[in-house]
CSV table of C-alpha atoms and ligand atoms in Angstrom, one decimal:
chain,number,residue,atom,x,y,z
A,1,MET,CA,-23.6,-0.5,-6.2
A,2,LEU,CA,-23.6,-4.3,-5.6
A,3,LEU,CA,-21.4,-6.0,-8.3
A,4,ASP,CA,-22.8,-9.5,-7.2
A,5,PRO,CA,-26.6,-9.3,-7.0
A,6,SER,CA,-27.0,-13.0,-6.0
A,7,PRO,CA,-29.5,-12.9,-2.9
A,8,SER,CA,-28.3,-15.8,-1.2
A,9,PRO,CA,-25.2,-14.9,1.0
A,10,SER,CA,-22.3,-17.1,0.1
A,11,PRO,CA,-20.1,-18.9,2.7
A,12,SER,CA,-17.0,-17.4,3.9
A,13,PRO,CA,-13.9,-18.4,1.8
A,14,THR,CA,-12.9,-21.2,4.0
A,15,SER,CA,-14.1,-22.6,7.5
A,16,LEU,CA,-11.1,-21.2,9.2
A,17,ASP,CA,-11.1,-17.4,10.1
A,18,ALA,CA,-7.2,-17.2,10.1
A,19,THR,CA,-5.8,-14.0,8.5
A,20,LEU,CA,-2.2,-13.8,7.2
A,21,ILE,CA,-1.0,-9.9,6.9
A,22,LEU,CA,2.2,-9.1,4.9
A,23,ALA,CA,3.8,-6.6,7.3
A,24,GLU,CA,6.0,-3.6,6.3
A,25,HIS,CA,8.9,-2.9,8.7
A,26,GLU,CA,11.4,0.0,8.8
A,27,SER,CA,14.0,0.9,11.4
A,28,GLY,CA,12.9,-1.6,13.9
A,29,SER,CA,9.2,-0.6,13.9
A,30,ILE,CA,5.9,-1.8,12.2
A,31,LYS,CA,4.8,0.7,9.4
A,32,PRO,CA,1.8,2.6,10.3
A,33,GLN,CA,0.0,1.2,7.2
A,34,THR,CA,0.6,-2.3,8.5
A,35,VAL,CA,-1.0,-1.2,11.7
A,36,SER,CA,-4.2,-0.1,9.7
A,37,THR,CA,-4.3,-3.4,8.0
A,38,VAL,CA,-4.6,-5.1,11.4
A,39,VAL,CA,-7.2,-3.0,12.4
A,40,ALA,CA,-9.1,-3.8,9.2
A,41,ALA,CA,-8.4,-7.5,9.9
A,42,ASN,CA,-10.1,-7.0,13.2
A,43,SER,CA,-13.4,-6.6,11.4
A,44,LEU,CA,-13.3,-10.0,9.4
A,45,GLY,CA,-14.6,-11.7,12.5
A,46,GLU,CA,-14.4,-11.9,16.4
A,47,ASN,CA,-12.8,-15.0,16.3
A,48,SER,CA,-10.5,-14.6,13.6
A,49,SER,CA,-6.6,-14.8,14.5
A,50,ILE,CA,-4.2,-12.7,13.0
A,51,SER,CA,-0.7,-13.7,11.9
A,52,LEU,CA,2.0,-11.3,10.6
A,53,LEU,CA,4.4,-12.1,8.2
A,54,LEU,CA,7.7,-10.2,8.5
A,55,ALA,CA,10.5,-10.9,6.2
A,56,GLY,CA,13.9,-9.8,5.9
A,57,SER,CA,17.4,-10.4,6.3
A,58,GLY,CA,19.2,-11.1,9.7
A,59,SER,CA,19.2,-7.7,11.1
A,60,SER,CA,18.6,-6.6,14.7
A,61,LEU,CA,16.1,-4.2,13.3
A,62,GLN,CA,14.1,-6.9,12.1
A,63,GLU,CA,14.1,-8.6,15.4
A,64,ALA,CA,12.9,-5.3,17.0
A,65,ALA,CA,10.2,-5.1,14.5
A,66,ALA,CA,9.2,-8.7,15.3
A,67,GLN,CA,9.2,-7.7,19.1
A,68,ALA,CA,7.1,-4.6,18.5
A,69,ALA,CA,4.6,-6.6,16.2
A,70,SER,CA,4.0,-9.0,18.9
A,71,CYS,CA,2.9,-6.3,21.1
A,72,HIS,CA,-0.2,-5.3,19.3
A,73,PRO,CA,-3.1,-6.6,21.0
A,74,SER,CA,-4.9,-8.1,17.9
A,75,VAL,CA,-1.9,-10.0,16.6
A,76,SER,CA,-1.8,-13.8,17.8
A,77,GLU,CA,1.5,-14.9,15.8
A,78,VAL,CA,4.5,-13.2,14.4
A,79,LEU,CA,6.1,-15.2,11.5
A,80,VAL,CA,9.6,-14.2,10.7
A,81,ALA,CA,11.3,-15.2,7.4
A,82,ASP,CA,15.0,-14.5,7.7
A,83,SER,CA,17.0,-14.9,4.5
A,84,ASP,CA,19.0,-12.5,2.2
A,85,LYS,CA,16.3,-13.6,-0.5
A,86,PHE,CA,14.2,-10.9,1.6
A,87,GLU,CA,16.7,-8.3,1.9
A,88,TYR,CA,14.7,-6.3,-0.4
A,89,PRO,CA,11.0,-6.2,-1.2
A,90,LEU,CA,11.0,-7.8,-4.4
A,91,ALA,CA,7.8,-9.3,-5.5
A,92,GLU,CA,9.1,-12.5,-7.0
A,93,PRO,CA,10.8,-14.0,-3.7
A,94,TRP,CA,8.2,-12.6,-1.3
A,95,ALA,CA,5.3,-14.0,-3.5
A,96,LYS,CA,6.9,-17.4,-3.3
A,97,LEU,CA,7.3,-17.0,0.4
A,98,VAL,CA,3.8,-16.1,0.9
A,99,GLU,CA,2.6,-19.3,-1.0
A,100,PHE,CA,5.0,-21.3,1.1
A,101,VAL,CA,3.7,-19.9,4.3
A,102,ARG,CA,0.0,-20.4,3.0
A,103,GLN,CA,1.0,-24.2,2.5
A,104,GLN,CA,1.7,-24.5,6.2
A,105,GLY,CA,-1.2,-22.7,7.5
A,106,ASP,CA,-4.6,-22.7,6.0
A,107,TYR,CA,-5.5,-18.9,5.9
A,108,SER,CA,-8.9,-17.7,5.1
A,109,HIS,CA,-7.7,-14.1,4.3
A,110,ILE,CA,-4.4,-12.9,2.9
A,111,LEU,CA,-4.1,-9.1,3.5
A,112,ALA,CA,-1.5,-6.2,2.7
A,113,SER,CA,-1.9,-2.4,2.7
A,114,SER,CA,-2.7,-0.8,-0.5
A,115,SER,CA,1.0,0.8,-0.5
A,116,SER,CA,3.6,0.2,-3.3
A,117,PHE,CA,4.8,-2.9,-1.2
A,118,GLY,CA,1.3,-4.5,-1.0
A,119,LYS,CA,0.5,-3.6,-4.7
A,120,ASN,CA,3.7,-4.9,-6.0
A,121,ILE,CA,3.5,-8.2,-4.3
A,122,LEU,CA,-0.3,-9.4,-3.5
A,123,PRO,CA,-1.3,-9.7,-7.2
A,124,ARG,CA,1.7,-12.2,-7.8
A,125,VAL,CA,0.6,-14.1,-4.7
A,126,ALA,CA,-2.9,-14.1,-6.1
A,127,ALA,CA,-1.8,-15.1,-9.5
A,128,LEU,CA,0.3,-18.1,-7.7
A,129,LEU,CA,-2.8,-19.1,-5.9
A,130,ASP,CA,-5.0,-18.8,-8.6
A,131,VAL,CA,-7.3,-16.1,-6.6
A,132,SER,CA,-8.6,-12.8,-7.7
A,133,PRO,CA,-7.6,-10.3,-5.3
A,134,ILE,CA,-10.0,-7.3,-4.2
A,135,THR,CA,-8.0,-4.2,-4.1
A,136,ASP,CA,-8.2,-0.7,-2.3
A,137,VAL,CA,-10.7,-2.0,0.3
A,138,VAL,CA,-12.0,0.9,2.4
A,139,LYS,CA,-14.7,-1.0,4.4
A,140,ILE,CA,-15.4,-4.5,5.6
A,141,LEU,CA,-18.8,-5.4,5.9
A,142,GLU,CA,-18.6,-9.0,6.5
A,143,SER,CA,-15.8,-11.8,6.1
A,144,ASN,CA,-16.6,-12.0,2.4
A,145,GLN,CA,-18.2,-8.5,1.5
A,146,PHE,CA,-16.2,-5.3,1.1
A,147,ILE,CA,-16.4,-1.8,-0.2
A,148,ARG,CA,-14.1,-0.3,-2.3
A,149,PRO,CA,-14.0,2.9,-4.6
A,150,ILE,CA,-14.2,2.9,-8.4
A,151,TYR,CA,-14.1,5.6,-11.0
A,152,ALA,CA,-11.4,7.6,-9.5
A,153,GLY,CA,-13.4,7.3,-5.9
A,154,ASN,CA,-16.5,8.7,-7.6
A,155,ALA,CA,-18.6,5.8,-6.7
A,156,LEU,CA,-18.3,3.0,-4.3
A,157,SER,CA,-18.8,-0.7,-4.9
A,158,THR,CA,-19.8,-3.5,-2.8
A,159,VAL,CA,-18.0,-6.7,-3.8
A,160,ARG,CA,-18.6,-10.1,-2.5
A,161,TYR,CA,-15.7,-12.6,-2.5
A,162,THR,CA,-17.1,-16.1,-3.8
A,163,GLY,CA,-14.1,-17.8,-5.0
A,164,GLY,CA,-12.4,-20.7,-3.8
A,165,GLY,CA,-9.1,-20.3,-1.7
A,166,PRO,CA,-8.1,-17.7,0.5
A,167,CYS,CA,-9.9,-14.1,0.1
A,168,MET,CA,-7.1,-11.6,-0.7
A,169,LEU,CA,-7.4,-8.0,-0.1
A,170,THR,CA,-5.2,-4.9,-0.2
A,171,ILE,CA,-6.3,-2.3,2.3
A,172,ARG,CA,-6.7,1.3,2.0
A,173,SER,CA,-4.7,2.4,5.1
A,174,THR,CA,-6.3,5.8,5.4
A,175,SER,CA,-9.8,4.4,6.0
A,176,PHE,CA,-8.7,2.3,9.0
A,177,PRO,CA,-7.2,4.2,12.1
A,178,VAL,CA,-3.4,3.6,13.2
A,179,THR,CA,-3.6,2.3,16.8
A,180,PRO,CA,-0.2,3.0,18.5
A,181,ILE,CA,1.7,-0.1,19.6
A,182,THR,CA,2.7,0.1,23.4
A,183,VAL,CA,6.1,-1.9,23.3
A,184,ASP,CA,7.0,-3.5,26.4
A,185,SER,CA,7.2,-7.0,28.0
A,186,GLU,CA,3.7,-6.6,29.7
A,187,SER,CA,2.1,-6.3,26.4
A,188,ARG,CA,3.7,-8.9,24.6
A,189,LYS,CA,1.1,-11.3,23.8
A,190,ALA,CA,1.7,-12.8,20.2
A,191,THR,CA,4.2,-15.8,19.8
A,192,ILE,CA,7.3,-15.0,17.7
A,193,SER,CA,8.2,-17.9,15.4
A,194,GLN,CA,11.1,-18.3,12.7
A,195,ILE,CA,10.0,-19.9,9.4
A,196,ASP,CA,11.9,-22.9,8.6
A,197,LEU,CA,13.2,-22.0,5.0
A,198,SER,CA,15.1,-25.3,4.6
A,199,ASN,CA,12.4,-26.6,1.9
A,200,PHE,CA,11.8,-23.1,0.8
A,201,LYS,CA,12.2,-23.1,-3.2
A,202,GLU,CA,12.4,-19.6,-4.6
A,203,GLY,CA,11.4,-20.3,-8.2
A,204,SER,CA,10.0,-23.1,-10.4
A,205,PHE,CA,12.1,-24.4,-13.4
A,206,THR,CA,9.9,-24.8,-16.5
A,207,PHE,CA,10.8,-27.2,-19.5
A,208,LEU,CA,9.0,-28.8,-22.3
A,209,LEU,CA,8.5,-32.6,-22.1
A,210,CYS,CA,8.1,-34.1,-25.8
A,211,ILE,CA,5.9,-37.1,-26.2
A,212,PRO,CA,6.0,-38.9,-29.5
A,213,ILE,CA,2.2,-39.9,-30.8
A,214,LEU,CA,1.0,-42.1,-33.5
A,215,ASN,CA,1.4,-39.9,-36.5
A,216,PHE,CA,4.9,-39.0,-35.3
A,217,SER,CA,4.1,-35.6,-34.7
A,218,PHE,CA,4.8,-34.3,-31.2
A,219,PHE,CA,2.7,-33.1,-28.3
A,220,PHE,CA,4.1,-30.5,-26.0
A,221,LYS,CA,3.5,-30.4,-22.6
A,222,LYS,CA,4.5,-27.7,-20.0
A,223,LEU,CA,5.7,-29.1,-16.7
A,224,SER,CA,6.9,-27.1,-13.7
A,225,PHE,CA,9.2,-28.5,-10.9
A,226,PRO,CA,10.5,-26.8,-8.1
A,227,PHE,CA,14.2,-26.0,-8.5
A,228,PRO,CA,16.2,-23.9,-6.3
A,229,ILE,CA,17.5,-21.5,-8.7
A,230,ALA,CA,14.7,-20.5,-11.5
A,231,ASP,CA,13.1,-18.3,-13.7
A,232,SER,CA,10.6,-16.5,-12.0
A,233,ALA,CA,13.1,-15.6,-9.4
A,234,SER,CA,15.6,-13.7,-11.7
A,235,LYS,CA,13.0,-11.8,-13.4
A,236,SER,CA,13.7,-8.6,-11.4
A,237,ARG,CA,16.7,-7.7,-9.4
A,238,TYR,CA,17.4,-5.0,-6.8
A,239,VAL,CA,19.1,-1.8,-8.2
A,240,GLY,CA,19.1,0.6,-5.4
A,241,CYS,CA,16.9,2.7,-3.3
A,242,SER,CA,16.8,6.5,-3.2
A,243,THR,CA,15.0,8.1,-0.5
A,244,GLN,CA,15.0,11.8,0.6
A,245,ASP,CA,16.8,12.5,3.8
A,246,THR,CA,14.1,14.6,5.6
A,247,GLU,CA,12.7,14.7,9.1
A,248,ARG,CA,9.2,15.6,7.6
A,249,PRO,CA,6.5,12.9,8.3
A,250,ASP,CA,5.5,10.4,5.8
A,251,LEU,CA,3.0,11.7,3.3
A,252,GLY,CA,0.6,8.6,3.6
A,253,SER,CA,0.2,9.1,7.2
A,254,ALA,CA,1.0,12.9,7.8
A,255,ARG,CA,-1.7,14.8,10.2
A,256,VAL,CA,-0.8,18.0,7.9
A,257,VAL,CA,-0.1,17.9,4.0
A,258,ILE,CA,0.8,21.1,2.0
A,259,THR,CA,0.5,20.5,-1.7
A,260,GLY,CA,1.8,22.5,-4.5
A,261,GLY,CA,0.5,22.5,-8.1
A,262,ARG,CA,1.8,23.4,-11.6
A,263,ALA,CA,1.3,27.4,-10.7
A,264,LEU,CA,4.5,27.1,-8.7
A,265,LYS,CA,6.5,27.2,-11.7
A,266,SER,CA,9.8,26.0,-10.6
A,267,VAL,CA,12.0,23.9,-8.4
A,268,GLU,CA,13.1,27.0,-6.7
A,269,ASN,CA,9.4,28.3,-6.0
A,270,PHE,CA,8.5,24.9,-4.8
A,271,LYS,CA,10.8,25.6,-1.8
A,272,MET,CA,8.0,27.8,-0.4
A,273,ILE,CA,5.9,24.7,0.1
A,274,GLU,CA,8.5,22.8,1.5
A,275,LYS,CA,9.3,25.9,4.2
A,276,LEU,CA,5.5,26.1,4.9
A,277,ALA,CA,5.3,22.2,5.5
A,278,GLU,CA,8.3,22.5,7.8
A,279,LYS,CA,6.6,25.3,9.9
A,280,LEU,CA,3.3,23.3,10.3
A,281,GLY,CA,5.0,20.0,10.7
A,282,GLY,CA,3.7,18.6,7.8
A,283,ALA,CA,4.4,16.5,4.7
A,284,VAL,CA,4.9,18.0,1.1
A,285,GLY,CA,2.4,16.7,-1.5
A,286,ALA,CA,2.3,17.6,-5.2
A,287,THR,CA,0.2,17.5,-8.2
A,288,ARG,CA,1.0,15.2,-11.1
A,289,ALA,CA,1.4,18.4,-13.2
A,290,ALA,CA,4.1,19.6,-10.7
A,291,VAL,CA,5.7,16.1,-10.6
A,292,ASP,CA,5.8,16.1,-14.5
A,293,ALA,CA,7.6,19.3,-14.7
A,294,GLY,CA,10.1,18.2,-12.5
A,295,TYR,CA,9.4,20.5,-9.4
A,296,VAL,CA,9.6,17.4,-7.0
A,297,PRO,CA,10.1,13.7,-7.1
A,298,ASN,CA,7.3,11.6,-8.1
A,299,ASP,CA,7.0,9.9,-4.6
A,300,LEU,CA,5.4,13.0,-3.7
A,301,GLN,CA,2.6,13.0,-6.1
A,302,VAL,CA,-0.9,12.7,-4.4
A,303,GLY,CA,-3.9,11.5,-6.3
A,304,GLN,CA,-5.5,8.7,-8.3
A,305,THR,CA,-1.9,7.5,-9.6
A,306,GLY,CA,0.0,8.7,-6.6
A,307,LYS,CA,-0.6,8.5,-2.9
A,308,ILE,CA,-4.0,8.6,-1.0
A,309,VAL,CA,-3.9,10.8,1.9
A,310,ALA,CA,-6.2,11.6,4.8
A,311,PRO,CA,-4.7,14.4,6.9
A,312,GLU,CA,-6.4,16.6,9.4
A,313,LEU,CA,-5.4,19.7,7.5
A,314,TYR,CA,-4.8,19.4,3.4
A,315,MET,CA,-3.6,22.9,2.0
A,316,ALA,CA,-3.6,23.1,-1.7
A,317,PHE,CA,-1.8,26.0,-3.5
A,318,GLY,CA,-1.9,26.5,-7.1
A,319,VAL,CA,-4.0,23.4,-7.6
A,320,SER,CA,-6.8,23.3,-10.1
A,321,GLY,CA,-8.7,20.2,-8.3
A,322,ALA,CA,-8.8,17.9,-11.5
A,323,ILE,CA,-10.7,14.6,-10.6
A,324,GLN,CA,-7.6,12.7,-10.6
A,325,HIS,CA,-6.1,14.8,-7.8
A,326,LEU,CA,-9.2,14.8,-5.8
A,327,ALA,CA,-9.4,11.1,-5.7
A,328,GLY,CA,-6.4,11.2,-3.5
A,329,ILE,CA,-7.6,13.9,-0.9
A,330,LYS,CA,-11.2,13.2,-0.4
A,331,ASP,CA,-10.6,11.8,2.9
A,332,SER,CA,-8.9,14.8,4.4
A,333,LYS,CA,-10.8,16.5,7.3
A,334,VAL,CA,-10.3,20.0,6.4
A,335,ILE,CA,-9.1,21.3,2.8
A,336,VAL,CA,-7.7,24.8,2.4
A,337,ALA,CA,-7.3,26.0,-1.0
A,338,VAL,CA,-5.4,29.1,-2.5
A,339,ASN,CA,-6.0,29.7,-6.3
A,340,LYS,CA,-6.3,32.9,-8.2
A,341,ASP,CA,-9.3,31.6,-10.2
A,342,ALA,CA,-12.4,31.6,-8.4
A,343,ASP,CA,-14.1,29.0,-10.6
A,344,ALA,CA,-11.2,26.5,-10.0
A,345,PRO,CA,-12.9,23.1,-9.1
A,346,ILE,CA,-10.7,22.6,-5.9
A,347,PHE,CA,-13.1,25.4,-4.3
A,348,GLN,CA,-16.0,22.9,-4.6
A,349,VAL,CA,-14.6,20.3,-2.2
A,350,ALA,CA,-12.6,23.0,-0.1
A,351,ASP,CA,-13.6,23.8,3.5
A,352,TYR,CA,-11.9,27.3,3.2
A,353,GLY,CA,-10.8,28.9,-0.2
A,354,LEU,CA,-8.8,31.9,-0.6
A,355,VAL,CA,-8.9,33.6,-4.3
A,356,GLY,CA,-5.4,35.1,-4.5
A,357,ASP,CA,-2.1,34.7,-5.6
A,358,LEU,CA,0.2,32.1,-4.0
A,359,PHE,CA,3.3,34.4,-4.5
A,360,GLU,CA,1.8,36.7,-2.2
A,361,VAL,CA,-0.2,34.5,0.2
A,362,ILE,CA,2.7,31.8,0.9
A,363,PRO,CA,5.4,34.7,1.8
A,364,GLU,CA,2.8,36.4,4.0
A,365,LEU,CA,1.7,32.9,5.9
A,366,LEU,CA,5.5,32.1,6.2
A,367,GLU,CA,6.1,35.7,7.9
A,368,LYS,CA,3.3,35.5,10.3
A,369,LEU,CA,3.7,31.7,11.6
A,370,PRO,CA,6.0,31.4,14.3
A,371,GLU,CA,9.3,29.5,13.8
A,372,LYS,CA,8.9,25.9,14.6
B,401,FAD,P1,-3.3,22.9,-13.5
B,401,FAD,O1,-4.6,22.0,-13.6
B,401,FAD,O2,-2.6,23.4,-14.5
B,401,FAD,O3,-3.9,23.9,-12.4
B,401,FAD,C1,-3.1,25.0,-12.0
B,401,FAD,C2,-4.1,25.9,-11.0
B,401,FAD,O4,-3.0,27.0,-10.4
B,401,FAD,C3,-5.1,26.5,-11.9
B,401,FAD,O5,-6.3,26.5,-11.2
B,401,FAD,C4,-4.6,28.1,-11.8
B,401,FAD,O6,-5.9,28.9,-11.8
B,401,FAD,C5,-3.8,28.0,-10.5
B,401,FAD,N1,-2.9,29.1,-10.3
B,401,FAD,C6,-2.0,29.5,-11.7
B,401,FAD,N2,-1.1,30.6,-11.0
B,401,FAD,C7,-1.6,30.8,-9.7
B,401,FAD,C8,-1.1,31.6,-8.6
B,401,FAD,N3,-0.2,32.6,-9.1
B,401,FAD,N4,-1.8,31.6,-7.6
B,401,FAD,C9,-2.6,30.8,-7.2
B,401,FAD,N5,-3.2,29.8,-8.2
B,401,FAD,C10,-2.6,30.1,-9.4
B,401,FAD,N6,-3.1,14.5,-10.9
B,401,FAD,C11,-2.7,14.4,-9.9
B,401,FAD,O7,-2.5,15.6,-9.2
B,401,FAD,N7,-2.5,13.4,-9.2
B,401,FAD,C12,-2.7,12.2,-10.0
B,401,FAD,O8,-2.4,11.1,-9.2
B,401,FAD,C13,-3.1,12.1,-11.2
B,401,FAD,N8,-3.4,11.0,-11.8
B,401,FAD,C14,-4.0,11.0,-13.1
B,401,FAD,C15,-4.0,9.9,-14.0
B,401,FAD,C16,-4.7,10.1,-15.1
B,401,FAD,C17,-4.9,8.8,-15.7
B,401,FAD,C18,-4.5,11.2,-15.7
B,401,FAD,C19,-5.4,11.2,-17.1
B,401,FAD,C20,-4.3,12.4,-15.1
B,401,FAD,C21,-4.0,12.3,-14.0
B,401,FAD,N9,-3.6,13.3,-13.1
B,401,FAD,C22,-3.2,13.5,-11.9
B,401,FAD,C23,-3.5,14.7,-13.7
B,401,FAD,C24,-4.8,15.9,-13.6
B,401,FAD,O9,-5.8,15.2,-14.5
B,401,FAD,C25,-4.3,17.4,-13.9
B,401,FAD,O10,-3.7,17.5,-14.9
B,401,FAD,C26,-3.3,17.6,-12.8
B,401,FAD,O11,-3.9,17.4,-11.4
B,401,FAD,C27,-3.3,19.1,-12.7
B,401,FAD,O12,-2.3,19.6,-11.8
B,401,FAD,P2,-2.3,21.0,-11.3
B,401,FAD,O13,-3.6,21.3,-10.5
B,401,FAD,O14,-0.9,21.4,-10.6
B,401,FAD,O15,-2.2,22.1,-12.6
């Protein structure tokens, strides 16, 4: 589907081919979804330069992440913003930071991955820059033409960016490979620059200016001035982060995903899925019905409103195969489904299907698979 049918190709968003990527980092390394975003940015043009924006608060881990990022062969510059304002990935200070960085470098493209980080921050930046962002890009055709899924992944639309200002994209990381970064002094090519934040204003302070006009009524005009302490910055605050202490791989980038549905019936029974995932070195996923029933936390939800996965092996136990669930697993290489209903829609997309009771199949699998 071509949403913009105009026959004449429109020019690139700006004459410069410079891309700014909002980087996610953890424990001193760049997250895989940021690496996929760099791969995507590579297809924007051969001569495009890529700058990685890495923000955080004065830790050695941030420094290690910057060093790692500088070793990526496609990255030409790593911009480091070091301030306690960026200790947590809150959208308000981050969006202001991107606007600030953009004022200093005329980027033609601003990219983030379609993770919860990117989905939180990029739309706010887009609003600040008065740009319409293009989300969930799965293919880059030209520097201003992209493919993205619509209708829960049932159709692909080709969209062309014709606006002014930077072209802003979120990238579906499962659609672009993760090339491993070799971190050593020889592969270090990109420059690492600290951003001077002395003029950085976190928000803007809005007040009403009243101007008397002839009939003595008042005309109100809204003005915004940059102020260090301000309204937009205080709209959200960091409360806490709860993560599961697990050695299992990250669901979004795991090579094997074992998913359980509503049919598991309880938290206790869901442990079978966890055991199987452990034996196969995979991540645990769940349907929304299983999450809503409280069997697992919602960060394990796979699908349209959960995580998009693209593992080598996806195993679904007691999952009906609702369209919203399939939207998150379509790019999996091999799909295996176990369901006691032979007509369950999951079998239409499964490469291997077994009609059977999961309460018999999983214990048998656990017994036959060797200990890890
Ligand atoms: P069910 O549909 O109840 O299916 C259970 C299956 O288990 C059945 O097929 C049954 O035959 C089988 N079964 C039962 N007992 C056994 C047994 N002992 N052994 C083997 N098989 C058995 N869903 C998601 O998953 N992810 C999303 O992101 C998502 N987003 C949504 C967004 C919107 C806007 C809406 C409206 C819905 C969304 N949903 C999402 C919900 C989705 O429509 C389905 O309701 C949900 O996926 C169903 O989950 P389920 O397959 O676990 O449950």
